[in-house]
PDB file of C-alpha atoms in Angstrom:
ATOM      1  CA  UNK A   1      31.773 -15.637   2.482  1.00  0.00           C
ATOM      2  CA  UNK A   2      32.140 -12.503   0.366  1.00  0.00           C
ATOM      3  CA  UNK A   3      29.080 -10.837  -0.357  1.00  0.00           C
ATOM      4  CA  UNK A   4      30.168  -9.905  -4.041  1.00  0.00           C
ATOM      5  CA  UNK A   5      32.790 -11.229  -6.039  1.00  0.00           C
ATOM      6  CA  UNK A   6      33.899  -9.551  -9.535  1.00  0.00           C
ATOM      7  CA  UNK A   7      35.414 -12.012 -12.113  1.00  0.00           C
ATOM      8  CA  UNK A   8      38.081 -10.098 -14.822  1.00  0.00           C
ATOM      9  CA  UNK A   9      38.683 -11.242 -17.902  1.00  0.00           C
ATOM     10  CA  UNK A  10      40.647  -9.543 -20.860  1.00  0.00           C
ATOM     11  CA  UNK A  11      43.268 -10.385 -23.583  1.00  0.00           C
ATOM     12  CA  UNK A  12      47.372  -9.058 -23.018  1.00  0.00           C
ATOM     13  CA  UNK A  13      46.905  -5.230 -22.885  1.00  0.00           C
ATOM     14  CA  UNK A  14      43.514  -4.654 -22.763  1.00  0.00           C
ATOM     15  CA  UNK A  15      43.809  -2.671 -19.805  1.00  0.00           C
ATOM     16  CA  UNK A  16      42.182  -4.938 -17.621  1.00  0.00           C
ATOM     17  CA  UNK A  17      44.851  -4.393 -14.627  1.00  0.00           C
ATOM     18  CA  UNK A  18      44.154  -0.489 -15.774  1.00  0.00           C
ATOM     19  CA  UNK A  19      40.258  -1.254 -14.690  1.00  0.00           C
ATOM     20  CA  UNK A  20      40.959  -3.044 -11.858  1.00  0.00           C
ATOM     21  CA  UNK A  21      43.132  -1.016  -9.983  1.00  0.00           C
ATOM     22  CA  UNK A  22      41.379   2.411 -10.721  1.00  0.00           C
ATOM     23  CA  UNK A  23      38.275   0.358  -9.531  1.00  0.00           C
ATOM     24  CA  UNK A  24      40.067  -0.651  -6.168  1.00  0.00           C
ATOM     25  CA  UNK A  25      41.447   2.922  -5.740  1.00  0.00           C
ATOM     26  CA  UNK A  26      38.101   3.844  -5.253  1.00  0.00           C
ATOM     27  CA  UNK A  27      36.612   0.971  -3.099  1.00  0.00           C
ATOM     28  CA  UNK A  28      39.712  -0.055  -0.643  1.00  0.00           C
ATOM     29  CA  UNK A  29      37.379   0.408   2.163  1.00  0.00           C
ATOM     30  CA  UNK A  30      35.095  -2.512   0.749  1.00  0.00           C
ATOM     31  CA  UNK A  31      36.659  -4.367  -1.156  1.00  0.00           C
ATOM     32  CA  UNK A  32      39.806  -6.848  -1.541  1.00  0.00           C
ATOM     33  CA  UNK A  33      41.830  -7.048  -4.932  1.00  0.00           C
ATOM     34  CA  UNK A  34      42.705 -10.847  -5.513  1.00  0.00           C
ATOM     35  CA  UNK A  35      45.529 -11.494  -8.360  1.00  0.00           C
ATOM     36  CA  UNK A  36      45.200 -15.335  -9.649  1.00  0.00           C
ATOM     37  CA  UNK A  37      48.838 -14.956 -10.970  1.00  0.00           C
ATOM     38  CA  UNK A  38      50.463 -13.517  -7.605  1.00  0.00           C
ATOM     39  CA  UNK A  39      50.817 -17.108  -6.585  1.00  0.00           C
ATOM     40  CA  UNK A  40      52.457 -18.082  -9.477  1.00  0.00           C
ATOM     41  CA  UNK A  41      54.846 -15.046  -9.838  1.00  0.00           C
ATOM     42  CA  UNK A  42      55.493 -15.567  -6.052  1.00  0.00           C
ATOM     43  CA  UNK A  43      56.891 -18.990  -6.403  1.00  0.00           C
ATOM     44  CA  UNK A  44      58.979 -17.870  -9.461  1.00  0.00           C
ATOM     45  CA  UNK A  45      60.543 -15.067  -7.900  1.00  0.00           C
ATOM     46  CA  UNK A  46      61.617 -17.459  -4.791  1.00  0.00           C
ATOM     47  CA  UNK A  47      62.852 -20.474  -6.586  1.00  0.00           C
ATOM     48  CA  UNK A  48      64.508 -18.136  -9.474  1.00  0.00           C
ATOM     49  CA  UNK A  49      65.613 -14.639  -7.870  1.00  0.00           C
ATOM     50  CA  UNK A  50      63.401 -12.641  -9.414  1.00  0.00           C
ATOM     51  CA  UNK A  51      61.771  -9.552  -8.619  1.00  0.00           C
ATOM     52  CA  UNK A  52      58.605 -10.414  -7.287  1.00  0.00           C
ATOM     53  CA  UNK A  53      57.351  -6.686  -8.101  1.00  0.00           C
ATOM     54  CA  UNK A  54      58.314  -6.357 -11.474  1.00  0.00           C
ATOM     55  CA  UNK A  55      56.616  -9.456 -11.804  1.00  0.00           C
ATOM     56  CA  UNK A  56      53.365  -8.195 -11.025  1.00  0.00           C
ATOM     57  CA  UNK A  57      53.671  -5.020 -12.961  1.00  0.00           C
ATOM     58  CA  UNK A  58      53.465  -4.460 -16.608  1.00  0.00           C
ATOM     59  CA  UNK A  59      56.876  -4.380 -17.937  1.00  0.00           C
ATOM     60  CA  UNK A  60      58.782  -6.248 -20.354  1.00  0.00           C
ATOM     61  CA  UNK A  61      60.771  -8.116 -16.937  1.00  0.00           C
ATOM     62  CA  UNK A  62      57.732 -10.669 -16.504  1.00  0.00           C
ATOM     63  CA  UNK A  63      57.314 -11.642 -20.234  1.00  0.00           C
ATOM     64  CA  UNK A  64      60.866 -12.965 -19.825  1.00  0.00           C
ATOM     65  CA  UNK A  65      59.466 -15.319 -17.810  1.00  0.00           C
ATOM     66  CA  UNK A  66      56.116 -15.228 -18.933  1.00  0.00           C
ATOM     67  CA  UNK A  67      56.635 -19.163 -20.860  1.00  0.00           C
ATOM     68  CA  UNK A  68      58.237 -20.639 -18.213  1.00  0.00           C
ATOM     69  CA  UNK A  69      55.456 -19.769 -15.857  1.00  0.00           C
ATOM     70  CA  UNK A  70      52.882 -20.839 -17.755  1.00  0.00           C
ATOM     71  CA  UNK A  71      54.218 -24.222 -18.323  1.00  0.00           C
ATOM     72  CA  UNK A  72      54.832 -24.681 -14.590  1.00  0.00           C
ATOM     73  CA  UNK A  73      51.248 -23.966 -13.678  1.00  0.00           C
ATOM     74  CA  UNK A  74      49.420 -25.741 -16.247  1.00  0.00           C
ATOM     75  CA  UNK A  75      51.483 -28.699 -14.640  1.00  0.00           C
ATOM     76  CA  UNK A  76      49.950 -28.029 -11.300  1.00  0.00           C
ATOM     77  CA  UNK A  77      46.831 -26.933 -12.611  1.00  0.00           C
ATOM     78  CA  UNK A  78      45.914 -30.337 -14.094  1.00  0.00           C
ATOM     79  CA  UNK A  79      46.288 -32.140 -10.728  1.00  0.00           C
ATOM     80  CA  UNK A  80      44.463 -29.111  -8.939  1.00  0.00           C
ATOM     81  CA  UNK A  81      42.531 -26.845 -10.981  1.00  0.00           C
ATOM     82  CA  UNK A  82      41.580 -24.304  -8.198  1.00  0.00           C
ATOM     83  CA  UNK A  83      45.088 -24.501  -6.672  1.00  0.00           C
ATOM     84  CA  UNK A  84      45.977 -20.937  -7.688  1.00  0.00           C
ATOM     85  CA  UNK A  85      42.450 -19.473  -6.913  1.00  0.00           C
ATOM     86  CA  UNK A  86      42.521 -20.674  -3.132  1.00  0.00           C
ATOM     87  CA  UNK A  87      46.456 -19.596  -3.208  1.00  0.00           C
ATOM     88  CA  UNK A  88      45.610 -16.357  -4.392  1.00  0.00           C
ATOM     89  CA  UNK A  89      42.964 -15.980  -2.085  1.00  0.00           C
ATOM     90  CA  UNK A  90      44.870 -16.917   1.281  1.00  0.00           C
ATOM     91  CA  UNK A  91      47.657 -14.352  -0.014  1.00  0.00           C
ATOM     92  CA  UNK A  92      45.624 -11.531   0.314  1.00  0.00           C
ATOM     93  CA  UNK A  93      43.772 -12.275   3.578  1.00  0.00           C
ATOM     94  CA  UNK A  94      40.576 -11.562   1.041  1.00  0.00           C
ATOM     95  CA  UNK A  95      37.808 -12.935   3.943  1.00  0.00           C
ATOM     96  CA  UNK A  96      38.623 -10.049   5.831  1.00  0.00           C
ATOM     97  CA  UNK A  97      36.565  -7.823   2.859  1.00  0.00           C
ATOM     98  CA  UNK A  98      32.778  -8.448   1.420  1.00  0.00           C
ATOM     99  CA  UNK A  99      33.704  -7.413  -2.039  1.00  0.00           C
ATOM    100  CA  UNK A 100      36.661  -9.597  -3.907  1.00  0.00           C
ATOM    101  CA  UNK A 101      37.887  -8.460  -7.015  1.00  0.00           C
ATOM    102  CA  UNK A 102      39.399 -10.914  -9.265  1.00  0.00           C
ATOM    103  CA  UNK A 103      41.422  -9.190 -11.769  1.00  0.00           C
ATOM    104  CA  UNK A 104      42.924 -11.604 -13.827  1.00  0.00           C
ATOM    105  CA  UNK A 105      40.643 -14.530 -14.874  1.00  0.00           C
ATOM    106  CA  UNK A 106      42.179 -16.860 -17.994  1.00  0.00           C
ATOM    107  CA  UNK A 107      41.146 -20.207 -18.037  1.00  0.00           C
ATOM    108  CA  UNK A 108      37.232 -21.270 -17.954  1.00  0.00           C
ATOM    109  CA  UNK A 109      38.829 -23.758 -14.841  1.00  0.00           C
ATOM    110  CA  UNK A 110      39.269 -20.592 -12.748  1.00  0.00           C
ATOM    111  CA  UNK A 111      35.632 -19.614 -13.749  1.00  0.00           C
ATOM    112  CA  UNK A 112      33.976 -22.472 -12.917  1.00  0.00           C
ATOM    113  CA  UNK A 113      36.128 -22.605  -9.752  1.00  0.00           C
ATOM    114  CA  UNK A 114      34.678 -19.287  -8.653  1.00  0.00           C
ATOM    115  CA  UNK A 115      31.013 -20.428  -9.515  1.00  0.00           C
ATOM    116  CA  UNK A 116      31.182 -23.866  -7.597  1.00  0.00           C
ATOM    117  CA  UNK A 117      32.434 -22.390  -4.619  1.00  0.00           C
ATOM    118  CA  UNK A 118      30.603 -18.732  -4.173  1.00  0.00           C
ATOM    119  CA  UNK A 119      27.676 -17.336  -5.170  1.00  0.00           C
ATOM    120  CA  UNK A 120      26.882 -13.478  -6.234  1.00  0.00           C
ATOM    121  CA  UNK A 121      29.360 -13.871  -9.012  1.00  0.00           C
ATOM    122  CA  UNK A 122      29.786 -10.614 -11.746  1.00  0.00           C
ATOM    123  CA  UNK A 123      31.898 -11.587 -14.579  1.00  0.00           C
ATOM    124  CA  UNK A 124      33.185  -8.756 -16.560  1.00  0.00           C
ATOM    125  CA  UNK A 125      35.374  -8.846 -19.767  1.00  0.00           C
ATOM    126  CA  UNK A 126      37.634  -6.042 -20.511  1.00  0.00           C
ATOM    127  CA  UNK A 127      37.812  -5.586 -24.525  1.00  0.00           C
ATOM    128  CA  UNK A 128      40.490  -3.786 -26.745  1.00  0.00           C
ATOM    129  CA  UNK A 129      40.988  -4.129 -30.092  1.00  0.00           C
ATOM    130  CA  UNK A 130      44.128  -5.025 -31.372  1.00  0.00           C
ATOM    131  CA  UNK A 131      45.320  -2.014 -32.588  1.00  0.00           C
ATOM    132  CA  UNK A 132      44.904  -0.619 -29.074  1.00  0.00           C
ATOM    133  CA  UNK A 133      46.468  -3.334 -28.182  1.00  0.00           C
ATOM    134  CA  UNK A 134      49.852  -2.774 -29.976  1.00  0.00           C
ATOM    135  CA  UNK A 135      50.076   1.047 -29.306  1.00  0.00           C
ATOM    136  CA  UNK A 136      50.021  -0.204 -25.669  1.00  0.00           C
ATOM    137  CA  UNK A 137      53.332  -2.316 -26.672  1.00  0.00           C
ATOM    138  CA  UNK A 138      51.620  -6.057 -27.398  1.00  0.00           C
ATOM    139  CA  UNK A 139      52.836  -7.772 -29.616  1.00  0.00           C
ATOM    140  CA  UNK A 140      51.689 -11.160 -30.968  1.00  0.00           C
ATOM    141  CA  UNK A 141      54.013 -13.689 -29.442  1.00  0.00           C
ATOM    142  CA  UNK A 142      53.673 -17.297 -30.279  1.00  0.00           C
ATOM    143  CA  UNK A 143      53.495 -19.960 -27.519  1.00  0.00           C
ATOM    144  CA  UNK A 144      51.703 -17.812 -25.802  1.00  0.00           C
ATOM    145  CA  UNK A 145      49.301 -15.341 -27.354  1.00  0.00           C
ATOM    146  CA  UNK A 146      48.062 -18.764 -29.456  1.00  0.00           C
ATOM    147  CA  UNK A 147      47.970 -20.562 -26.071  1.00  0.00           C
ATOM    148  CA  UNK A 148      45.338 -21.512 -23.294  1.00  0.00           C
ATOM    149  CA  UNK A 149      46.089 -18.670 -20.795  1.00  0.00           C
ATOM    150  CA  UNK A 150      45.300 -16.387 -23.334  1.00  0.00           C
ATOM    151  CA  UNK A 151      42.228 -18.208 -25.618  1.00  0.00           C
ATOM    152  CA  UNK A 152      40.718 -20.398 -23.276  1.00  0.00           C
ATOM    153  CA  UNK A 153      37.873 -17.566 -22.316  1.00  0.00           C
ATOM    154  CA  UNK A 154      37.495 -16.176 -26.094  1.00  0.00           C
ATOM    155  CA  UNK A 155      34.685 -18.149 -27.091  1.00  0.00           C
ATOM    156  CA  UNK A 156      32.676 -17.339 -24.090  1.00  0.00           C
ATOM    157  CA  UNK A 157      29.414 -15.198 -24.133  1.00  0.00           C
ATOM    158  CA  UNK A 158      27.849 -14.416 -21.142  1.00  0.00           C
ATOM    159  CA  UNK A 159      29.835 -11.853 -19.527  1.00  0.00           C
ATOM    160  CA  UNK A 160      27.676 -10.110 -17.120  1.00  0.00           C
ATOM    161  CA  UNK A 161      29.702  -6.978 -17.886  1.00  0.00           C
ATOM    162  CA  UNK A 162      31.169  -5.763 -20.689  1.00  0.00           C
ATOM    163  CA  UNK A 163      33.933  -2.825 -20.845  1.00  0.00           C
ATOM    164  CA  UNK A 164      35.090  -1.865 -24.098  1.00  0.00           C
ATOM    165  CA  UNK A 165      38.717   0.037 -23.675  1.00  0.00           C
ATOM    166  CA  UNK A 166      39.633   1.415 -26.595  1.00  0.00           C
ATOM    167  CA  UNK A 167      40.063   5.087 -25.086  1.00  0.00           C
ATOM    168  CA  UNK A 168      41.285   7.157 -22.504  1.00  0.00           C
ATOM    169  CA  UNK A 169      41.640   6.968 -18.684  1.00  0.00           C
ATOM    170  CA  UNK A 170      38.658   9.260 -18.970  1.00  0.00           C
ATOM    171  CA  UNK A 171      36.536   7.407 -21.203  1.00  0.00           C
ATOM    172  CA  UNK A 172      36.443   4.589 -18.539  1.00  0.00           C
ATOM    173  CA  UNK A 173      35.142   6.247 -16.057  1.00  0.00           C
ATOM    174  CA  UNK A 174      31.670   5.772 -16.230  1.00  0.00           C
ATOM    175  CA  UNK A 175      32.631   2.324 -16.254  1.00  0.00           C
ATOM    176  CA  UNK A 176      34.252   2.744 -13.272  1.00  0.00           C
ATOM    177  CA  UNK A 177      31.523   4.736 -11.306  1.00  0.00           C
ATOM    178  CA  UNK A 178      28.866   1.643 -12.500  1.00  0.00           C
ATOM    179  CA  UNK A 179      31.307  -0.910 -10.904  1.00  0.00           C
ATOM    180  CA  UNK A 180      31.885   1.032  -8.010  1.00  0.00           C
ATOM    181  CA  UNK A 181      28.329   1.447  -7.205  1.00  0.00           C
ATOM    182  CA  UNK A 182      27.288  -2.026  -6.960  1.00  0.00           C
ATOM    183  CA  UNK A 183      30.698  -2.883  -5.311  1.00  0.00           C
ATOM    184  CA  UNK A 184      29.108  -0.511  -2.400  1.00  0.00           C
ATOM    185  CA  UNK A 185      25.946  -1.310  -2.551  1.00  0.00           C
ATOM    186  CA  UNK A 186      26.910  -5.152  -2.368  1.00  0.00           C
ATOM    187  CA  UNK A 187      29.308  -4.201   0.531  1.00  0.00           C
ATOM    188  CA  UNK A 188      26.712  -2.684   2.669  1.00  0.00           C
ATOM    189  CA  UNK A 189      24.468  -5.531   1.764  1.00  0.00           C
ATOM    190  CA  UNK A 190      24.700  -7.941   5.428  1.00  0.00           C
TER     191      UNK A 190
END
């Protein structure tokens, strides 16, 4: 059982794959970084030839794809709903680490997943605003942007953590030193 799991949420291009990985740069030691989707783009990239990389990243290759996907796992979400979170956790051997990081949370299924099965839970919503959003190459596309995977957490409230990234690399920082310090204090925590 991890001693600290942190839950992140965000619209497209709110940075919050920016967070998370300048976050895990600085705790590798202690912590694990857990993609939801990896399991998803995994299969895709095996049954399809894909790039299994490009998949992950942030380019324009994965929102070829990016329909297709979706459709596929709601499929297998509605006959599992934590199918991808136990995938996702297997993939990256995450028991081995007291701190998970979860950096891509959509649907309140995956939430609730999280809760039912772990305790010492920080959820954390990464914010943009949509102007941000577009200089960082979003753009509103429907079928998607108007779907589940990205609306399904909207109306939620009670993120323990909020991060507003409307800035710089810079400007996240203290962000980043908060996270960091109860990542290590929750890591030395036995």
């Amino acid at each position: 059982m991890p001693n600290l799991i942190l839950l992140f949420s965000g619209k497209r291009k709110s940075g919050k794959d920016t967070v998370t990985d300048l976050l895990f740069d600085s705790v590798k030691e202690e912590a694990v970084l857990i993609k939801v989707s990896a399991p998803i783009k995994s299969y895709f990239s095996k049954v399809k030839g894909l790039d299994y990389d490009q998949l992950m990243g942030t380019s324009s290759y994965k929102e070829q794809y990016r329909l297709e996907m979706i459709k596929w796992s709601e499929q297998v979400r509605k006959s599992d709903y934590g199918y991808f979170c136990r995938a996702a956790i297997e993939m990256t051997c995450a028991e081995k680490k007291p701190v998970w990081i979860v950096s891509d949370m959509r649907r309140r299924t995956d939430l609730q997943w999280f809760r039912d099965n772990y305790k010492h839970i920080i959820t954390v919503r990464v914010c943009s605003s949509e102007g941000q959003r577009i200089k960082r190459g979003w753009v509103f596309t429907p079928g998607i942007d108007d779907q589940e995977t990205e609306c399904n957490l909207d109306s939620v409230q009670d993120w323990d953590i909020i991060i507003e990234n409307n800035g710089s690399l810079d400007d996240l920082q203290p962000d980043i030193k908060r996270l960091t310090e109860i990542i290590r204090k929750a890591a030395a925590t036995i």
